[in-house]
Amino acid sequence: MIEINLDKSSVRELNEKLQGGSVGDKFSINNTVGKHALSVGLTTDVDVEINGHVGYYCAGMNQKANIVINGNAGPGLAENMMSGEVRVTGNASQYAAATAHGGLLVIEGDSSSRCGISMKGVNIVVGGNIGHMSAFMAQSGCLVVCGDAGDALGDSIYEAKLYVRGKVKSLGTDCIEKEMRDEHKKELQQLLSQSKMSHGVEEFRRYGSARKLYNFDIDQVDDY
Amino acid sequence: MSKDNPTLIESATFPRHVIAEIQRAAKTGIYDIRGFGAKRDIPTFDDLVFLGASTSRYPLEGYREKCTTEVVLGNRFAKNPIHLKTPITIAGMSFGSLSAQAKESLGRGATIAGTSTTTGDGGMTPEERGHSKTLVYQYLPSRYGMNPDDLRKADAIEIVLGQGAKPGGGGMLLGQKISPRVAQMRNLPEGIDQRSACRHPDWTGPDDLEIKIQELREITNWEKPIYVKVGATRVFYDVTLAVKAGADVVVVDGMQGGTAATQDVFIEHVGIPTLPAVRMAVEALQEMDMHRKVQLIVSGGIRSGADVAKALALGADAVSIGTAALIALGDQSPEFDDEYKAIGSAAGFWDDYQAGNDPAGITTQDPELAKRLDPILGGRRLANYINVLTLELQTLARACGKSHVHNLEPEDMVALTIEAAAMAGVPLAGTDWIPGKGGI
Ligand SMILES: Cc1cc2nc3c(=O)[nH]c(=O)nc-3n(C[C@H](O)[C@H](O)[C@H](O)COP(=O)(O)O)c2cc1C
């Protein structure tokens, strides 16, 4: 275990060390005190444990690394992640996994507004609730919410799949409830076990795109 | 008034093109979406002239005495600033709006001419990276095709906050241009109308932008210059905030800047012309004592070496060209006039870049049309054109007695109209009057 204390090391030194890690390396990071851009741009299969709260863009653009944050995360957690796994034991602020292309983000607590905005293939599992405008323009990947979803869920959604266990305050434009077929149950089951959530798949409903905004149609103009 | 019948008087309020637009709107129910830039008459660099040297200053000998054009971009924080032979760069134009061949031509042309080219919405293609010695990677609100591997392959990063053709607006790529390759790069189904967001998904204000810049630097080892591109509106404040957020380079794109697909109402009615935008940007940099420390790139309607020289004289470090570069590749070529006519246009008027049926094979994803552009020939034409602009720029700089094009200054110019004098902050010719001086 390589320990990095942010009381002594700068963010630059931290990221340099993490980015230079070899497969299987294990890092433990302490004294984060909400610093920004921690553990960003990793490209190898290393294990990173961050003890404490983190600021903006933690785990940004992650590739392959396994990152666990024992605390809360600020805005833009795991933004544009490509692969690997990021887990936060507390809550996450706005825009978690924004535009992320792959990998798995697990938020054990709640996630604020715009969770999964423009997601492009990432899988996100939230243990608690998510805020308004989540999965806005979500393109692909899955967003699993074990609690409730806020206003305008999945507004202008493309091909992403949304699974919500609790209540949905309102659905955004062009987002509708869809049938849960076997393939969806299987997919959801896999995501729940991968993220170590114990709920049953039958407790969830699925939402996705009505695909009415895909090509401009003057008769849908009020929906834009 | 009609030429053939003097009793027919055309309305100034309802001229034929306005009538045609009302008729088109009534028929289709959708606003006009098009490419190209603003077509209305606005004050431009044409309204400025240089005061060549004579008794009070002496000129430099053309072709003999040195007049250097090299420029360094991004030496504020980046470990590896960009070095260019000429201050004329190629603006960001997306693969998707342009064919792969067109992108390759831009890379080839820029490389021969010793300058940089820029990716665009939709990400970086291997063709483009492979053929561009210096490639700037755009970081856009849509993040289509945004990939950290490509980010690390780039020579500089340009955070796009806006474009002159549509400040405050997002992008559009209509279904006709969403080919399998474009769809795959953008993670979207084929053939759908694809909207690009108008603001970044993971921050809102300038304080967040500062942290975003830190993140990008951390991911790229503080090596790459970070540009921030804005559409010209509240230029003074936007440039100030971009510099405060940590930009190495600021790109200001005036309202006449080109676009691949934007609502006509946006193109013609939002943003301010390039002419005042340069002056406002320079004032912002000077006020922070950052002029020449944070470099300024100006774009929007740059066509000639005279435009370049005037932008530089007002204080820009470099310029960017979009539309003119496409024309150099073959856009608007009379060679295709019959085909332009067949689709209701004509060489010199073609602006349906969004339609995907470009006879010149530039703004298209149709493999047959795209084949018409030979990237080697296209690259050569673009390099020729950039070289001509550079020579023109040097000619004007020498005439003003300058041994480096960056030594051009506002004092070398006067304005031909009161509007241009006020906007550019140089005196009206024959007077020492600069209208509105003291304001920003
Ligand atoms: C076909 C085309 C595609 C463009 N795509 C982008 C883009 O993806 N991102 C961007 O920031 N600007 C884009 N622009 C704007 C250019 O980067 C640049 O700001 C503009 O073309 C400069 O004005 P000019 O065309 O008068 O030279 C595009 C312009 C054109 C003509």
PDB file of N, CA and C in Angstrom, chain B residues 328-402:
ATOM      1  N   ALA B 328     -10.735  27.709 -49.933  1.00  0.00           N
ATOM      2  CA  ALA B 328      -9.439  27.328 -50.509  1.00  0.00           C
ATOM      3  C   ALA B 328      -9.438  25.852 -50.917  1.00  0.00           C
ATOM      4  N   LEU B 329     -10.122  25.009 -50.152  1.00  0.00           N
ATOM      5  CA  LEU B 329     -10.187  23.581 -50.507  1.00  0.00           C
ATOM      6  C   LEU B 329     -11.032  23.338 -51.750  1.00  0.00           C
ATOM      7  N   GLY B 330     -11.970  24.246 -52.044  1.00  0.00           N
ATOM      8  CA  GLY B 330     -12.809  24.047 -53.226  1.00  0.00           C
ATOM      9  C   GLY B 330     -14.278  24.369 -53.033  1.00  0.00           C
ATOM     10  N   ASP B 331     -14.647  24.762 -51.807  1.00  0.00           N
ATOM     11  CA  ASP B 331     -16.030  25.167 -51.561  1.00  0.00           C
ATOM     12  C   ASP B 331     -16.355  26.373 -52.449  1.00  0.00           C
ATOM     13  N   GLN B 332     -17.551  26.429 -53.009  1.00  0.00           N
ATOM     14  CA  GLN B 332     -18.027  27.519 -53.884  1.00  0.00           C
ATOM     15  C   GLN B 332     -17.347  27.509 -55.258  1.00  0.00           C
ATOM     16  N   SER B 333     -16.643  26.446 -55.600  1.00  0.00           N
ATOM     17  CA  SER B 333     -15.905  26.460 -56.863  1.00  0.00           C
ATOM     18  C   SER B 333     -16.846  26.483 -58.073  1.00  0.00           C
ATOM     19  N   PRO B 334     -16.554  27.353 -59.061  1.00  0.00           N
ATOM     20  CA  PRO B 334     -17.385  27.433 -60.272  1.00  0.00           C
ATOM     21  C   PRO B 334     -17.426  26.100 -61.030  1.00  0.00           C
ATOM     22  N   GLU B 335     -16.416  25.274 -60.787  1.00  0.00           N
ATOM     23  CA  GLU B 335     -16.372  23.945 -61.385  1.00  0.00           C
ATOM     24  C   GLU B 335     -17.677  23.164 -61.133  1.00  0.00           C
ATOM     25  N   PHE B 336     -18.313  23.444 -59.994  1.00  0.00           N
ATOM     26  CA  PHE B 336     -19.522  22.689 -59.626  1.00  0.00           C
ATOM     27  C   PHE B 336     -20.802  23.503 -59.834  1.00  0.00           C
ATOM     28  N   ASP B 337     -20.699  24.587 -60.623  1.00  0.00           N
ATOM     29  CA  ASP B 337     -21.841  25.494 -60.716  1.00  0.00           C
ATOM     30  C   ASP B 337     -23.134  24.795 -61.138  1.00  0.00           C
ATOM     31  N   ASP B 338     -23.028  23.903 -62.118  1.00  0.00           N
ATOM     32  CA  ASP B 338     -24.241  23.221 -62.585  1.00  0.00           C
ATOM     33  C   ASP B 338     -24.882  22.426 -61.458  1.00  0.00           C
ATOM     34  N   GLU B 339     -24.019  21.792 -60.683  1.00  0.00           N
ATOM     35  CA  GLU B 339     -24.575  20.986 -59.594  1.00  0.00           C
ATOM     36  C   GLU B 339     -25.142  21.851 -58.472  1.00  0.00           C
ATOM     37  N   TYR B 340     -24.482  22.969 -58.196  1.00  0.00           N
ATOM     38  CA  TYR B 340     -25.070  23.895 -57.216  1.00  0.00           C
ATOM     39  C   TYR B 340     -26.450  24.335 -57.705  1.00  0.00           C
ATOM     40  N   LYS B 341     -26.546  24.636 -59.014  1.00  0.00           N
ATOM     41  CA  LYS B 341     -27.827  25.102 -59.574  1.00  0.00           C
ATOM     42  C   LYS B 341     -28.888  24.024 -59.432  1.00  0.00           C
ATOM     43  N   ALA B 342     -28.472  22.782 -59.645  1.00  0.00           N
ATOM     44  CA  ALA B 342     -29.440  21.681 -59.577  1.00  0.00           C
ATOM     45  C   ALA B 342     -30.036  21.539 -58.175  1.00  0.00           C
ATOM     46  N   ILE B 343     -29.321  22.020 -57.163  1.00  0.00           N
ATOM     47  CA  ILE B 343     -29.889  21.934 -55.811  1.00  0.00           C
ATOM     48  C   ILE B 343     -30.298  23.325 -55.319  1.00  0.00           C
ATOM     49  N   GLY B 344     -30.603  24.193 -56.270  1.00  0.00           N
ATOM     50  CA  GLY B 344     -31.216  25.480 -55.931  1.00  0.00           C
ATOM     51  C   GLY B 344     -30.252  26.532 -55.426  1.00  0.00           C
ATOM     52  N   SER B 345     -28.957  26.380 -55.746  1.00  0.00           N
ATOM     53  CA  SER B 345     -28.001  27.383 -55.292  1.00  0.00           C
ATOM     54  C   SER B 345     -27.090  27.770 -56.456  1.00  0.00           C
ATOM     55  N   ALA B 346     -25.960  28.327 -56.165  1.00  0.00           N
ATOM     56  CA  ALA B 346     -24.986  28.678 -57.198  1.00  0.00           C
ATOM     57  C   ALA B 346     -23.640  28.858 -56.525  1.00  0.00           C
ATOM     58  N   ALA B 347     -22.574  28.642 -57.309  1.00  0.00           N
ATOM     59  CA  ALA B 347     -21.233  28.836 -56.752  1.00  0.00           C
ATOM     60  C   ALA B 347     -21.127  30.268 -56.241  1.00  0.00           C
ATOM     61  N   GLY B 348     -20.690  30.415 -54.994  1.00  0.00           N
ATOM     62  CA  GLY B 348     -20.596  31.750 -54.415  1.00  0.00           C
ATOM     63  C   GLY B 348     -21.756  32.045 -53.469  1.00  0.00           C
ATOM     64  N   PHE B 349     -22.821  31.243 -53.549  1.00  0.00           N
ATOM     65  CA  PHE B 349     -23.990  31.476 -52.701  1.00  0.00           C
ATOM     66  C   PHE B 349     -24.293  30.282 -51.795  1.00  0.00           C
ATOM     67  N   TRP B 350     -23.630  29.163 -52.041  1.00  0.00           N
ATOM     68  CA  TRP B 350     -23.943  27.910 -51.359  1.00  0.00           C
ATOM     69  C   TRP B 350     -23.758  28.062 -49.847  1.00  0.00           C
ATOM     70  N   ASP B 351     -24.833  27.791 -49.107  1.00  0.00           N
ATOM     71  CA  ASP B 351     -24.698  27.870 -47.648  1.00  0.00           C
ATOM     72  C   ASP B 351     -25.379  26.705 -46.926  1.00  0.00           C
ATOM     73  N   ASP B 352     -25.811  25.703 -47.691  1.00  0.00           N
ATOM     74  CA  ASP B 352     -26.516  24.590 -47.049  1.00  0.00           C
ATOM     75  C   ASP B 352     -25.542  23.519 -46.559  1.00  0.00           C
ATOM     76  N   TYR B 353     -24.577  23.943 -45.765  1.00  0.00           N
ATOM     77  CA  TYR B 353     -23.596  22.992 -45.235  1.00  0.00           C
ATOM     78  C   TYR B 353     -24.276  21.877 -44.429  1.00  0.00           C
ATOM     79  N   GLN B 354     -25.465  22.198 -43.878  1.00  0.00           N
ATOM     80  CA  GLN B 354     -26.164  21.217 -43.030  1.00  0.00           C
ATOM     81  C   GLN B 354     -26.756  20.079 -43.847  1.00  0.00           C
ATOM     82  N   ALA B 355     -26.924  20.305 -45.167  1.00  0.00           N
ATOM     83  CA  ALA B 355     -27.726  19.370 -45.963  1.00  0.00           C
ATOM     84  C   ALA B 355     -26.988  18.083 -46.305  1.00  0.00           C
ATOM     85  N   GLY B 356     -25.676  18.145 -46.317  1.00  0.00           N
ATOM     86  CA  GLY B 356     -24.911  16.929 -46.570  1.00  0.00           C
ATOM     87  C   GLY B 356     -24.736  16.600 -48.041  1.00  0.00           C
ATOM     88  N   ASN B 357     -25.250  17.444 -48.954  1.00  0.00           N
ATOM     89  CA  ASN B 357     -25.156  17.135 -50.392  1.00  0.00           C
ATOM     90  C   ASN B 357     -24.206  18.091 -51.115  1.00  0.00           C
ATOM     91  N   ASP B 358     -23.150  18.486 -50.443  1.00  0.00           N
ATOM     92  CA  ASP B 358     -22.197  19.459 -50.976  1.00  0.00           C
ATOM     93  C   ASP B 358     -21.532  18.956 -52.260  1.00  0.00           C
ATOM     94  N   PRO B 359     -21.764  19.629 -53.388  1.00  0.00           N
ATOM     95  CA  PRO B 359     -21.152  19.179 -54.646  1.00  0.00           C
ATOM     96  C   PRO B 359     -19.622  19.146 -54.585  1.00  0.00           C
ATOM     97  N   ALA B 360     -19.027  20.020 -53.771  1.00  0.00           N
ATOM     98  CA  ALA B 360     -17.562  20.047 -53.684  1.00  0.00           C
ATOM     99  C   ALA B 360     -17.025  18.951 -52.763  1.00  0.00           C
ATOM    100  N   GLY B 361     -17.915  18.206 -52.123  1.00  0.00           N
ATOM    101  CA  GLY B 361     -17.488  17.062 -51.315  1.00  0.00           C
ATOM    102  C   GLY B 361     -16.823  17.445 -50.004  1.00  0.00           C
ATOM    103  N   ILE B 362     -17.088  18.638 -49.500  1.00  0.00           N
ATOM    104  CA  ILE B 362     -16.410  19.094 -48.281  1.00  0.00           C
ATOM    105  C   ILE B 362     -17.306  18.942 -47.051  1.00  0.00           C
ATOM    106  N   THR B 363     -18.494  19.557 -47.116  1.00  0.00           N
ATOM    107  CA  THR B 363     -19.407  19.478 -45.962  1.00  0.00           C
ATOM    108  C   THR B 363     -20.390  18.330 -46.172  1.00  0.00           C
ATOM    109  N   THR B 364     -19.867  17.141 -46.244  1.00  0.00           N
ATOM    110  CA  THR B 364     -20.729  15.992 -46.529  1.00  0.00           C
ATOM    111  C   THR B 364     -20.200  14.743 -45.853  1.00  0.00           C
ATOM    112  N   GLN B 365     -21.071  13.766 -45.682  1.00  0.00           N
ATOM    113  CA  GLN B 365     -20.638  12.434 -45.239  1.00  0.00           C
ATOM    114  C   GLN B 365     -20.943  11.399 -46.317  1.00  0.00           C
ATOM    115  N   ASP B 366     -21.398  11.859 -47.477  1.00  0.00           N
ATOM    116  CA  ASP B 366     -21.701  10.951 -48.578  1.00  0.00           C
ATOM    117  C   ASP B 366     -20.370  10.501 -49.194  1.00  0.00           C
ATOM    118  N   PRO B 367     -20.073   9.192 -49.133  1.00  0.00           N
ATOM    119  CA  PRO B 367     -18.748   8.737 -49.577  1.00  0.00           C
ATOM    120  C   PRO B 367     -18.450   9.103 -51.030  1.00  0.00           C
ATOM    121  N   GLU B 368     -19.475   9.080 -51.887  1.00  0.00           N
ATOM    122  CA  GLU B 368     -19.248   9.397 -53.300  1.00  0.00           C
ATOM    123  C   GLU B 368     -18.855  10.860 -53.474  1.00  0.00           C
ATOM    124  N   LEU B 369     -19.593  11.748 -52.801  1.00  0.00           N
ATOM    125  CA  LEU B 369     -19.275  13.180 -52.900  1.00  0.00           C
ATOM    126  C   LEU B 369     -17.922  13.463 -52.236  1.00  0.00           C
ATOM    127  N   ALA B 370     -17.698  12.848 -51.079  1.00  0.00           N
ATOM    128  CA  ALA B 370     -16.462  13.118 -50.329  1.00  0.00           C
ATOM    129  C   ALA B 370     -15.230  12.757 -51.154  1.00  0.00           C
ATOM    130  N   LYS B 371     -15.383  11.754 -52.024  1.00  0.00           N
ATOM    131  CA  LYS B 371     -14.248  11.316 -52.856  1.00  0.00           C
ATOM    132  C   LYS B 371     -13.762  12.397 -53.814  1.00  0.00           C
ATOM    133  N   ARG B 372     -14.652  13.387 -54.084  1.00  0.00           N
ATOM    134  CA  ARG B 372     -14.272  14.436 -55.034  1.00  0.00           C
ATOM    135  C   ARG B 372     -13.120  15.300 -54.525  1.00  0.00           C
ATOM    136  N   LEU B 373     -12.942  15.327 -53.229  1.00  0.00           N
ATOM    137  CA  LEU B 373     -11.848  16.143 -52.694  1.00  0.00           C
ATOM    138  C   LEU B 373     -10.626  15.260 -52.476  1.00  0.00           C
ATOM    139  N   ASP B 374      -9.580  15.559 -53.213  1.00  0.00           N
ATOM    140  CA  ASP B 374      -8.317  14.848 -53.036  1.00  0.00           C
ATOM    141  C   ASP B 374      -7.552  15.545 -51.906  1.00  0.00           C
ATOM    142  N   PRO B 375      -7.330  14.858 -50.788  1.00  0.00           N
ATOM    143  CA  PRO B 375      -6.731  15.514 -49.615  1.00  0.00           C
ATOM    144  C   PRO B 375      -5.340  16.090 -49.890  1.00  0.00           C
ATOM    145  N   ILE B 376      -4.607  15.479 -50.823  1.00  0.00           N
ATOM    146  CA  ILE B 376      -3.259  15.988 -51.101  1.00  0.00           C
ATOM    147  C   ILE B 376      -3.354  17.320 -51.842  1.00  0.00           C
ATOM    148  N   LEU B 377      -4.234  17.324 -52.851  1.00  0.00           N
ATOM    149  CA  LEU B 377      -4.444  18.553 -53.616  1.00  0.00           C
ATOM    150  C   LEU B 377      -5.086  19.625 -52.725  1.00  0.00           C
ATOM    151  N   GLY B 378      -6.069  19.221 -51.949  1.00  0.00           N
ATOM    152  CA  GLY B 378      -6.743  20.158 -51.040  1.00  0.00           C
ATOM    153  C   GLY B 378      -5.738  20.781 -50.082  1.00  0.00           C
ATOM    154  N   GLY B 379      -4.875  19.933 -49.529  1.00  0.00           N
ATOM    155  CA  GLY B 379      -3.871  20.418 -48.590  1.00  0.00           C
ATOM    156  C   GLY B 379      -2.934  21.417 -49.258  1.00  0.00           C
ATOM    157  N   ARG B 380      -2.575  21.118 -50.509  1.00  0.00           N
ATOM    158  CA  ARG B 380      -1.678  22.016 -51.252  1.00  0.00           C
ATOM    159  C   ARG B 380      -2.339  23.387 -51.464  1.00  0.00           C
ATOM    160  N   ARG B 381      -3.627  23.344 -51.856  1.00  0.00           N
ATOM    161  CA  ARG B 381      -4.340  24.610 -52.096  1.00  0.00           C
ATOM    162  C   ARG B 381      -4.424  25.433 -50.817  1.00  0.00           C
ATOM    163  N   LEU B 382      -4.719  24.748 -49.731  1.00  0.00           N
ATOM    164  CA  LEU B 382      -4.829  25.474 -48.457  1.00  0.00           C
ATOM    165  C   LEU B 382      -3.477  26.075 -48.070  1.00  0.00           C
ATOM    166  N   ALA B 383      -2.411  25.301 -48.244  1.00  0.00           N
ATOM    167  CA  ALA B 383      -1.081  25.817 -47.903  1.00  0.00           C
ATOM    168  C   ALA B 383      -0.745  27.026 -48.776  1.00  0.00           C
ATOM    169  N   ASN B 384      -1.070  26.931 -50.080  1.00  0.00           N
ATOM    170  CA  ASN B 384      -0.835  28.086 -50.963  1.00  0.00           C
ATOM    171  C   ASN B 384      -1.549  29.317 -50.432  1.00  0.00           C
ATOM    172  N   TYR B 385      -2.803  29.105 -50.089  1.00  0.00           N
ATOM    173  CA  TYR B 385      -3.629  30.230 -49.628  1.00  0.00           C
ATOM    174  C   TYR B 385      -3.042  30.838 -48.350  1.00  0.00           C
ATOM    175  N   ILE B 386      -2.666  29.992 -47.397  1.00  0.00           N
ATOM    176  CA  ILE B 386      -2.089  30.519 -46.141  1.00  0.00           C
ATOM    177  C   ILE B 386      -0.787  31.263 -46.445  1.00  0.00           C
ATOM    178  N   ASN B 387      -0.003  30.715 -47.378  1.00  0.00           N
ATOM    179  CA  ASN B 387       1.253  31.386 -47.726  1.00  0.00           C
ATOM    180  C   ASN B 387       0.994  32.759 -48.334  1.00  0.00           C
ATOM    181  N   VAL B 388      -0.056  32.858 -49.154  1.00  0.00           N
ATOM    182  CA  VAL B 388      -0.389  34.159 -49.741  1.00  0.00           C
ATOM    183  C   VAL B 388      -0.771  35.150 -48.641  1.00  0.00           C
ATOM    184  N   LEU B 389      -1.607  34.693 -47.709  1.00  0.00           N
ATOM    185  CA  LEU B 389      -2.003  35.586 -46.614  1.00  0.00           C
ATOM    186  C   LEU B 389      -0.770  36.046 -45.837  1.00  0.00           C
ATOM    187  N   THR B 390       0.146  35.110 -45.609  1.00  0.00           N
ATOM    188  CA  THR B 390       1.349  35.448 -44.841  1.00  0.00           C
ATOM    189  C   THR B 390       2.186  36.490 -45.594  1.00  0.00           C
ATOM    190  N   LEU B 391       2.319  36.293 -46.912  1.00  0.00           N
ATOM    191  CA  LEU B 391       3.081  37.262 -47.714  1.00  0.00           C
ATOM    192  C   LEU B 391       2.410  38.636 -47.697  1.00  0.00           C
ATOM    193  N   GLU B 392       1.103  38.635 -47.817  1.00  0.00           N
ATOM    194  CA  GLU B 392       0.373  39.918 -47.778  1.00  0.00           C
ATOM    195  C   GLU B 392       0.576  40.604 -46.429  1.00  0.00           C
ATOM    196  N   LEU B 393       0.489  39.807 -45.394  1.00  0.00           N
ATOM    197  CA  LEU B 393       0.691  40.335 -44.041  1.00  0.00           C
ATOM    198  C   LEU B 393       2.079  40.968 -43.911  1.00  0.00           C
ATOM    199  N   GLN B 394       3.089  40.245 -44.416  1.00  0.00           N
ATOM    200  CA  GLN B 394       4.464  40.775 -44.329  1.00  0.00           C
ATOM    201  C   GLN B 394       4.603  42.052 -45.148  1.00  0.00           C
ATOM    202  N   THR B 395       3.980  42.077 -46.321  1.00  0.00           N
ATOM    203  CA  THR B 395       4.049  43.259 -47.180  1.00  0.00           C
ATOM    204  C   THR B 395       3.540  44.490 -46.435  1.00  0.00           C
ATOM    205  N   LEU B 396       2.397  44.327 -45.788  1.00  0.00           N
ATOM    206  CA  LEU B 396       1.820  45.464 -45.068  1.00  0.00           C
ATOM    207  C   LEU B 396       2.674  45.840 -43.860  1.00  0.00           C
ATOM    208  N   ALA B 397       3.192  44.822 -43.172  1.00  0.00           N
ATOM    209  CA  ALA B 397       4.005  45.111 -41.983  1.00  0.00           C
ATOM    210  C   ALA B 397       5.289  45.842 -42.376  1.00  0.00           C
ATOM    211  N   ARG B 398       5.915  45.401 -43.471  1.00  0.00           N
ATOM    212  CA  ARG B 398       7.149  46.075 -43.927  1.00  0.00           C
ATOM    213  C   ARG B 398       6.851  47.523 -44.315  1.00  0.00           C
ATOM    214  N   ALA B 399       5.698  47.698 -44.982  1.00  0.00           N
ATOM    215  CA  ALA B 399       5.334  49.060 -45.397  1.00  0.00           C
ATOM    216  C   ALA B 399       5.192  49.975 -44.192  1.00  0.00           C
ATOM    217  N   CYS B 400       4.845  49.396 -43.057  1.00  0.00           N
ATOM    218  CA  CYS B 400       4.731  50.194 -41.829  1.00  0.00           C
ATOM    219  C   CYS B 400       6.035  50.186 -41.040  1.00  0.00           C
ATOM    220  N   GLY B 401       7.074  49.588 -41.608  1.00  0.00           N
ATOM    221  CA  GLY B 401       8.396  49.627 -40.975  1.00  0.00           C
ATOM    222  C   GLY B 401       8.590  48.597 -39.870  1.00  0.00           C
ATOM    223  N   LYS B 402       7.868  47.476 -39.926  1.00  0.00           N
ATOM    224  CA  LYS B 402       7.925  46.511 -38.819  1.00  0.00           C
ATOM    225  C   LYS B 402       8.753  45.276 -39.183  1.00  0.00           C
TER     226      LYS B 402
END
